[in-house]
Amino acid sequence: MDTYYDTGALIPLYVDEVFSRAVTDYTARCGVPIPFSLFHRLEFENALRLKLFRKEIDSERLKRILSHIGDDLNSGHLVLRPVNWIDAFDKARTIGADVTAKTGCRTLDLIHVTIAVQWGCPTFLTADGRQIAAAKMAGLCTVDLRELHQQRGDGRGYSGVVREQQAKYSCSSRKRGSNKIPIQQYGNKEVL
């Protein structure tokens, strides 16, 4: 479990978005389970309900996606890990003091960075430029979904409200062992 996925990097595994192919390809190359927290789950489920509110998905699609999340937790594709919240918030304050005035990183994005640090995940996957800057300043390697998306030749695009300038990821994803997980086992059966 070397890569920490920001929630915005998890959503395209389950909902057809502009970064779906890029994140699916990256996940297949890594071939390892994705670490997942209750914070991810809360943010993910709320993002899906916002999509329902905005009429981007219907209630049946919401139920299917939530079911896929449950299936992926049960199968081990997503691995629920505990977070020491006292340490996470304390570290977020420390990192925030160093990076927020320089990067504009938001609180929830800082919390993701601190969880990645707490879990010992050396690589951070996101499409948020401010979060990339914060993760780098916290000592993490970063993988920018926007860059992966362009490398695939899918054109330029952004999911959600991400409107950051293009940034290169600071270290390439390392090849993992032979424990590849087939793409079709991840949640977004309709995209994959």
mmCIF file of N, CA and C in Angstrom, residues 87-182:
data_model
loop_
_atom_site.group_PDB
_atom_site.id
_atom_site.type_symbol
_atom_site.label_atom_id
_atom_site.label_comp_id
_atom_site.label_asym_id
_atom_site.label_seq_id
_atom_site.Cartn_x
_atom_site.Cartn_y
_atom_site.Cartn_z
ATOM 1 N N ASP A 87 -3.268 12.708 16.412
ATOM 2 C CA ASP A 87 -2.009 12.930 15.694
ATOM 3 C C ASP A 87 -2.242 13.564 14.323
ATOM 4 N N ALA A 88 -3.306 13.112 13.630
ATOM 5 C CA ALA A 88 -3.579 13.647 12.291
ATOM 6 C C ALA A 88 -3.879 15.143 12.344
ATOM 7 N N PHE A 89 -4.724 15.558 13.280
ATOM 8 C CA PHE A 89 -5.041 16.986 13.382
ATOM 9 C C PHE A 89 -3.836 17.798 13.844
ATOM 10 N N ASP A 90 -3.052 17.242 14.758
ATOM 11 C CA ASP A 90 -1.852 17.940 15.222
ATOM 12 C C ASP A 90 -0.861 18.113 14.072
ATOM 13 N N LYS A 91 -0.665 17.045 13.298
ATOM 14 C CA LYS A 91 0.252 17.108 12.149
ATOM 15 C C LYS A 91 -0.297 18.057 11.083
ATOM 16 N N ALA A 92 -1.609 18.063 10.882
ATOM 17 C CA ALA A 92 -2.209 18.984 9.902
ATOM 18 C C ALA A 92 -1.945 20.432 10.300
ATOM 19 N N ARG A 93 -2.010 20.714 11.586
ATOM 20 C CA ARG A 93 -1.702 22.075 12.053
ATOM 21 C C ARG A 93 -0.241 22.416 11.764
ATOM 22 N N THR A 94 0.646 21.462 12.019
ATOM 23 C CA THR A 94 2.077 21.692 11.781
ATOM 24 C C THR A 94 2.359 21.887 10.298
ATOM 25 N N ILE A 95 1.846 20.975 9.470
ATOM 26 C CA ILE A 95 2.060 21.089 8.022
ATOM 27 C C ILE A 95 1.390 22.353 7.499
ATOM 28 N N GLY A 96 0.178 22.632 7.966
ATOM 29 C CA GLY A 96 -0.540 23.828 7.534
ATOM 30 C C GLY A 96 0.222 25.102 7.838
ATOM 31 N N ALA A 97 0.875 25.140 8.996
ATOM 32 C CA ALA A 97 1.668 26.322 9.355
ATOM 33 C C ALA A 97 2.811 26.539 8.371
ATOM 34 N N ASP A 98 3.318 25.438 7.822
ATOM 35 C CA ASP A 98 4.424 25.537 6.866
ATOM 36 C C ASP A 98 3.967 25.783 5.430
ATOM 37 N N VAL A 99 2.815 25.224 5.047
ATOM 38 C CA VAL A 99 2.486 25.202 3.623
ATOM 39 C C VAL A 99 1.284 26.034 3.184
ATOM 40 N N THR A 100 0.317 26.266 4.039
ATOM 41 C CA THR A 100 -0.922 26.894 3.577
ATOM 42 C C THR A 100 -0.709 28.295 3.029
ATOM 43 N N ALA A 101 0.076 29.103 3.702
ATOM 44 C CA ALA A 101 0.318 30.469 3.214
ATOM 45 C C ALA A 101 1.072 30.462 1.886
ATOM 46 N N LYS A 102 1.815 29.385 1.607
ATOM 47 C CA LYS A 102 2.582 29.288 0.362
ATOM 48 C C LYS A 102 1.797 28.621 -0.762
ATOM 49 N N THR A 103 0.881 27.700 -0.403
ATOM 50 C CA THR A 103 0.205 26.903 -1.429
ATOM 51 C C THR A 103 -1.294 27.147 -1.531
ATOM 52 N N GLY A 104 -1.911 27.656 -0.476
ATOM 53 C CA GLY A 104 -3.361 27.811 -0.468
ATOM 54 C C GLY A 104 -4.095 26.513 -0.197
ATOM 55 N N CYS A 105 -3.396 25.509 0.306
ATOM 56 C CA CYS A 105 -4.003 24.204 0.565
ATOM 57 C C CYS A 105 -5.106 24.329 1.611
ATOM 58 N N ARG A 106 -6.241 23.701 1.327
ATOM 59 C CA ARG A 106 -7.399 23.750 2.216
ATOM 60 C C ARG A 106 -7.277 22.708 3.336
ATOM 61 N N THR A 107 -8.063 22.888 4.380
ATOM 62 C CA THR A 107 -7.982 22.046 5.574
ATOM 63 C C THR A 107 -8.191 20.566 5.267
ATOM 64 N N LEU A 108 -9.264 20.223 4.559
ATOM 65 C CA LEU A 108 -9.525 18.806 4.288
ATOM 66 C C LEU A 108 -8.421 18.191 3.439
ATOM 67 N N ASP A 109 -7.849 18.970 2.533
ATOM 68 C CA ASP A 109 -6.735 18.475 1.727
ATOM 69 C C ASP A 109 -5.498 18.241 2.588
ATOM 70 N N LEU A 110 -5.269 19.117 3.562
ATOM 71 C CA LEU A 110 -4.161 18.920 4.507
ATOM 72 C C LEU A 110 -4.351 17.646 5.317
ATOM 73 N N ILE A 111 -5.580 17.378 5.702
ATOM 74 C CA ILE A 111 -5.839 16.168 6.482
ATOM 75 C C ILE A 111 -5.494 14.928 5.670
ATOM 76 N N HIS A 112 -5.821 14.920 4.389
ATOM 77 C CA HIS A 112 -5.423 13.787 3.541
ATOM 78 C C HIS A 112 -3.904 13.643 3.517
ATOM 79 N N VAL A 113 -3.196 14.746 3.370
ATOM 80 C CA VAL A 113 -1.730 14.699 3.352
ATOM 81 C C VAL A 113 -1.207 14.126 4.666
ATOM 82 N N THR A 114 -1.760 14.572 5.782
ATOM 83 C CA THR A 114 -1.261 14.090 7.074
ATOM 84 C C THR A 114 -1.585 12.618 7.303
ATOM 85 N N ILE A 115 -2.723 12.152 6.810
ATOM 86 C CA ILE A 115 -3.039 10.724 6.921
ATOM 87 C C ILE A 115 -2.036 9.916 6.103
ATOM 88 N N ALA A 116 -1.708 10.382 4.905
ATOM 89 C CA ALA A 116 -0.715 9.689 4.079
ATOM 90 C C ALA A 116 0.622 9.597 4.810
ATOM 91 N N VAL A 117 1.026 10.691 5.439
ATOM 92 C CA VAL A 117 2.276 10.696 6.208
ATOM 93 C C VAL A 117 2.160 9.714 7.376
ATOM 94 N N GLN A 118 1.047 9.767 8.101
ATOM 95 C CA GLN A 118 0.838 8.885 9.250
ATOM 96 C C GLN A 118 0.899 7.417 8.848
ATOM 97 N N TRP A 119 0.313 7.078 7.717
ATOM 98 C CA TRP A 119 0.291 5.695 7.266
ATOM 99 C C TRP A 119 1.602 5.252 6.614
ATOM 100 N N GLY A 120 2.504 6.173 6.384
ATOM 101 C CA GLY A 120 3.771 5.822 5.749
ATOM 102 C C GLY A 120 3.651 5.580 4.254
ATOM 103 N N CYS A 121 2.639 6.155 3.626
ATOM 104 C CA CYS A 121 2.483 6.046 2.170
ATOM 105 C C CYS A 121 3.433 7.049 1.520
ATOM 106 N N PRO A 122 4.430 6.596 0.774
ATOM 107 C CA PRO A 122 5.382 7.540 0.193
ATOM 108 C C PRO A 122 4.842 8.306 -1.009
ATOM 109 N N THR A 123 3.782 7.807 -1.646
ATOM 110 C CA THR A 123 3.261 8.412 -2.868
ATOM 111 C C THR A 123 1.831 8.883 -2.644
ATOM 112 N N PHE A 124 1.523 10.057 -3.214
ATOM 113 C CA PHE A 124 0.219 10.696 -3.031
ATOM 114 C C PHE A 124 -0.378 10.969 -4.402
ATOM 115 N N LEU A 125 -1.574 10.451 -4.672
ATOM 116 C CA LEU A 125 -2.251 10.595 -5.960
ATOM 117 C C LEU A 125 -3.389 11.598 -5.834
ATOM 118 N N THR A 126 -3.349 12.649 -6.659
ATOM 119 C CA THR A 126 -4.376 13.687 -6.631
ATOM 120 C C THR A 126 -4.360 14.458 -7.945
ATOM 121 N N ALA A 127 -5.376 15.277 -8.145
ATOM 122 C CA ALA A 127 -5.417 16.189 -9.292
ATOM 123 C C ALA A 127 -5.462 17.635 -8.822
ATOM 124 N N ASP A 128 -5.211 17.857 -7.543
ATOM 125 C CA ASP A 128 -5.304 19.188 -6.945
ATOM 126 C C ASP A 128 -3.906 19.778 -6.786
ATOM 127 N N GLY A 129 -3.630 20.841 -7.506
ATOM 128 C CA GLY A 129 -2.304 21.456 -7.495
ATOM 129 C C GLY A 129 -1.862 21.941 -6.131
ATOM 130 N N ARG A 130 -2.774 22.507 -5.363
ATOM 131 C CA ARG A 130 -2.417 22.975 -4.016
ATOM 132 C C ARG A 130 -2.075 21.802 -3.106
ATOM 133 N N GLN A 131 -2.826 20.735 -3.253
ATOM 134 C CA GLN A 131 -2.569 19.550 -2.442
ATOM 135 C C GLN A 131 -1.247 18.896 -2.850
ATOM 136 N N ILE A 132 -0.941 18.927 -4.138
ATOM 137 C CA ILE A 132 0.347 18.414 -4.616
ATOM 138 C C ILE A 132 1.486 19.182 -3.962
ATOM 139 N N ALA A 133 1.382 20.497 -3.947
ATOM 140 C CA ALA A 133 2.428 21.318 -3.328
ATOM 141 C C ALA A 133 2.568 20.992 -1.844
ATOM 142 N N ALA A 134 1.454 20.841 -1.152
ATOM 143 C CA ALA A 134 1.497 20.513 0.279
ATOM 144 C C ALA A 134 2.102 19.131 0.506
ATOM 145 N N ALA A 135 1.719 18.155 -0.318
ATOM 146 C CA ALA A 135 2.254 16.797 -0.174
ATOM 147 C C ALA A 135 3.762 16.782 -0.408
ATOM 148 N N LYS A 136 4.216 17.519 -1.408
ATOM 149 C CA LYS A 136 5.657 17.605 -1.661
ATOM 150 C C LYS A 136 6.375 18.221 -0.472
ATOM 151 N N MET A 137 5.805 19.285 0.076
ATOM 152 C CA MET A 137 6.428 19.951 1.221
ATOM 153 C C MET A 137 6.419 19.059 2.462
ATOM 154 N N ALA A 138 5.501 18.098 2.515
ATOM 155 C CA ALA A 138 5.456 17.141 3.624
ATOM 156 C C ALA A 138 6.370 15.948 3.371
ATOM 157 N N GLY A 139 7.082 15.954 2.242
ATOM 158 C CA GLY A 139 8.044 14.901 1.945
ATOM 159 C C GLY A 139 7.510 13.732 1.145
ATOM 160 N N LEU A 140 6.319 13.863 0.581
ATOM 161 C CA LEU A 140 5.737 12.781 -0.205
ATOM 162 C C LEU A 140 6.065 12.948 -1.685
ATOM 163 N N CYS A 141 6.190 11.835 -2.379
ATOM 164 C CA CYS A 141 6.217 11.862 -3.839
ATOM 165 C C CYS A 141 4.777 12.072 -4.288
ATOM 166 N N THR A 142 4.591 12.760 -5.382
ATOM 167 C CA THR A 142 3.229 13.020 -5.844
ATOM 168 C C THR A 142 3.040 12.522 -7.264
ATOM 169 N N VAL A 143 1.842 12.084 -7.544
ATOM 170 C CA VAL A 143 1.435 11.709 -8.894
ATOM 171 C C VAL A 143 0.236 12.586 -9.224
ATOM 172 N N ASP A 144 0.379 13.369 -10.280
ATOM 173 C CA ASP A 144 -0.644 14.319 -10.700
ATOM 174 C C ASP A 144 -1.536 13.662 -11.744
ATOM 175 N N LEU A 145 -2.790 13.452 -11.394
ATOM 176 C CA LEU A 145 -3.728 12.831 -12.332
ATOM 177 C C LEU A 145 -3.883 13.626 -13.614
ATOM 178 N N ARG A 146 -3.739 14.941 -13.534
ATOM 179 C CA ARG A 146 -3.860 15.757 -14.746
ATOM 180 C C ARG A 146 -2.760 15.394 -15.730
ATOM 181 N N GLU A 147 -1.572 15.160 -15.208
ATOM 182 C CA GLU A 147 -0.446 14.773 -16.065
ATOM 183 C C GLU A 147 -0.655 13.376 -16.638
ATOM 184 N N LEU A 148 -1.093 12.445 -15.813
ATOM 185 C CA LEU A 148 -1.373 11.096 -16.308
ATOM 186 C C LEU A 148 -2.439 11.133 -17.395
ATOM 187 N N HIS A 149 -3.433 11.955 -17.191
ATOM 188 C CA HIS A 149 -4.523 12.108 -18.158
ATOM 189 C C HIS A 149 -3.980 12.600 -19.497
ATOM 190 N N GLN A 150 -3.114 13.592 -19.458
ATOM 191 C CA GLN A 150 -2.542 14.114 -20.708
ATOM 192 C C GLN A 150 -1.619 13.099 -21.364
ATOM 193 N N GLN A 151 -0.862 12.349 -20.570
ATOM 194 C CA GLN A 151 0.030 11.340 -21.130
ATOM 195 C C GLN A 151 -0.750 10.265 -21.869
ATOM 196 N N ARG A 152 -1.966 10.001 -21.425
ATOM 197 C CA ARG A 152 -2.816 9.017 -22.101
ATOM 198 C C ARG A 152 -3.326 9.544 -23.435
ATOM 199 N N GLY A 153 -3.188 10.843 -23.654
ATOM 200 C CA GLY A 153 -3.696 11.420 -24.886
ATOM 201 C C GLY A 153 -5.187 11.655 -24.858
ATOM 202 N N ASP A 154 -5.755 11.721 -23.667
ATOM 203 C CA ASP A 154 -7.196 11.927 -23.531
ATOM 204 C C ASP A 154 -7.582 13.394 -23.617
ATOM 205 N N GLY A 155 -6.620 14.271 -23.841
ATOM 206 C CA GLY A 155 -6.920 15.696 -23.886
ATOM 207 C C GLY A 155 -6.838 16.313 -22.513
ATOM 208 N N ARG A 156 -7.127 17.578 -22.451
ATOM 209 C CA ARG A 156 -7.048 18.296 -21.181
ATOM 210 C C ARG A 156 -8.432 18.374 -20.553
ATOM 211 N N GLY A 157 -8.500 18.087 -19.291
ATOM 212 C CA GLY A 157 -9.781 18.161 -18.613
ATOM 213 C C GLY A 157 -9.606 18.057 -17.122
ATOM 214 N N TYR A 158 -10.619 18.450 -16.405
ATOM 215 C CA TYR A 158 -10.581 18.437 -14.953
ATOM 216 C C TYR A 158 -11.899 17.915 -14.435
ATOM 217 N N SER A 159 -11.851 17.141 -13.358
ATOM 218 C CA SER A 159 -13.082 16.670 -12.732
ATOM 219 C C SER A 159 -13.416 17.568 -11.559
ATOM 220 N N GLY A 160 -14.680 17.579 -11.156
ATOM 221 C CA GLY A 160 -15.091 18.399 -10.030
ATOM 222 C C GLY A 160 -14.788 19.852 -10.276
ATOM 223 N N VAL A 161 -14.275 20.533 -9.277
ATOM 224 C CA VAL A 161 -13.983 21.957 -9.388
ATOM 225 C C VAL A 161 -12.491 22.227 -9.473
ATOM 226 N N VAL A 162 -11.710 21.179 -9.757
ATOM 227 C CA VAL A 162 -10.260 21.364 -9.836
ATOM 228 C C VAL A 162 -9.941 22.216 -11.057
ATOM 229 N N ARG A 163 -9.368 23.361 -10.826
ATOM 230 C CA ARG A 163 -9.016 24.277 -11.902
ATOM 231 C C ARG A 163 -7.601 24.806 -11.688
ATOM 232 N N GLU A 164 -6.705 23.930 -11.256
ATOM 233 C CA GLU A 164 -5.329 24.325 -10.981
ATOM 234 C C GLU A 164 -4.523 24.334 -12.276
ATOM 235 N N GLN A 165 -3.371 24.974 -12.234
ATOM 236 C CA GLN A 165 -2.484 24.929 -13.384
ATOM 237 C C GLN A 165 -1.837 23.559 -13.446
ATOM 238 N N GLN A 166 -1.470 23.157 -14.654
ATOM 239 C CA GLN A 166 -0.825 21.865 -14.865
ATOM 240 C C GLN A 166 0.479 21.804 -14.080
ATOM 241 N N ALA A 167 0.725 20.693 -13.409
ATOM 242 C CA ALA A 167 1.976 20.503 -12.668
ATOM 243 C C ALA A 167 2.490 19.093 -12.935
ATOM 244 N N LYS A 168 3.775 18.956 -13.017
ATOM 245 C CA LYS A 168 4.391 17.645 -13.210
ATOM 246 C C LYS A 168 4.408 16.907 -11.880
ATOM 247 N N TYR A 169 4.294 15.590 -11.928
ATOM 248 C CA TYR A 169 4.432 14.874 -10.669
ATOM 249 C C TYR A 169 5.912 14.727 -10.358
ATOM 250 N N SER A 170 6.224 14.728 -9.075
ATOM 251 C CA SER A 170 7.611 14.857 -8.645
ATOM 252 C C SER A 170 8.392 13.559 -8.689
ATOM 253 N N CYS A 171 7.749 12.447 -8.651
ATOM 254 C CA CYS A 171 8.482 11.195 -8.808
ATOM 255 C C CYS A 171 7.571 10.210 -9.504
ATOM 256 N N SER A 172 8.165 9.444 -10.377
ATOM 257 C CA SER A 172 7.354 8.528 -11.171
ATOM 258 C C SER A 172 6.861 7.392 -10.297
ATOM 259 N N SER A 173 5.748 6.840 -10.691
ATOM 260 C CA SER A 173 5.232 5.703 -9.938
ATOM 261 C C SER A 173 6.183 4.533 -10.132
ATOM 262 N N ARG A 174 6.433 3.850 -9.031
ATOM 263 C CA ARG A 174 7.345 2.718 -9.083
ATOM 264 C C ARG A 174 6.555 1.485 -9.453
ATOM 265 N N LYS A 175 7.203 0.628 -10.235
ATOM 266 C CA LYS A 175 6.567 -0.644 -10.564
ATOM 267 C C LYS A 175 6.462 -1.470 -9.291
ATOM 268 N N ARG A 176 5.329 -2.088 -9.094
ATOM 269 C CA ARG A 176 5.132 -2.925 -7.930
ATOM 270 C C ARG A 176 5.398 -4.371 -8.328
ATOM 271 N N GLY A 177 5.267 -5.221 -7.371
ATOM 272 C CA GLY A 177 5.498 -6.639 -7.601
ATOM 273 C C GLY A 177 4.524 -7.215 -8.605
ATOM 274 N N SER A 178 4.483 -8.514 -8.652
ATOM 275 C CA SER A 178 3.653 -9.177 -9.653
ATOM 276 C C SER A 178 2.209 -9.356 -9.194
ATOM 277 N N ASN A 179 1.842 -8.751 -8.079
ATOM 278 C CA ASN A 179 0.482 -8.927 -7.561
ATOM 279 C C ASN A 179 -0.488 -7.940 -8.197
ATOM 280 N N LYS A 180 -0.567 -7.968 -9.505
ATOM 281 C CA LYS A 180 -1.443 -7.059 -10.246
ATOM 282 C C LYS A 180 -2.906 -7.403 -9.987
ATOM 283 N N ILE A 181 -3.705 -6.377 -9.807
ATOM 284 C CA ILE A 181 -5.146 -6.553 -9.640
ATOM 285 C C ILE A 181 -5.794 -6.165 -10.960
ATOM 286 N N PRO A 182 -6.541 -7.067 -11.576
ATOM 287 C CA PRO A 182 -7.165 -6.722 -12.852
ATOM 288 C C PRO A 182 -8.061 -5.497 -12.720
#
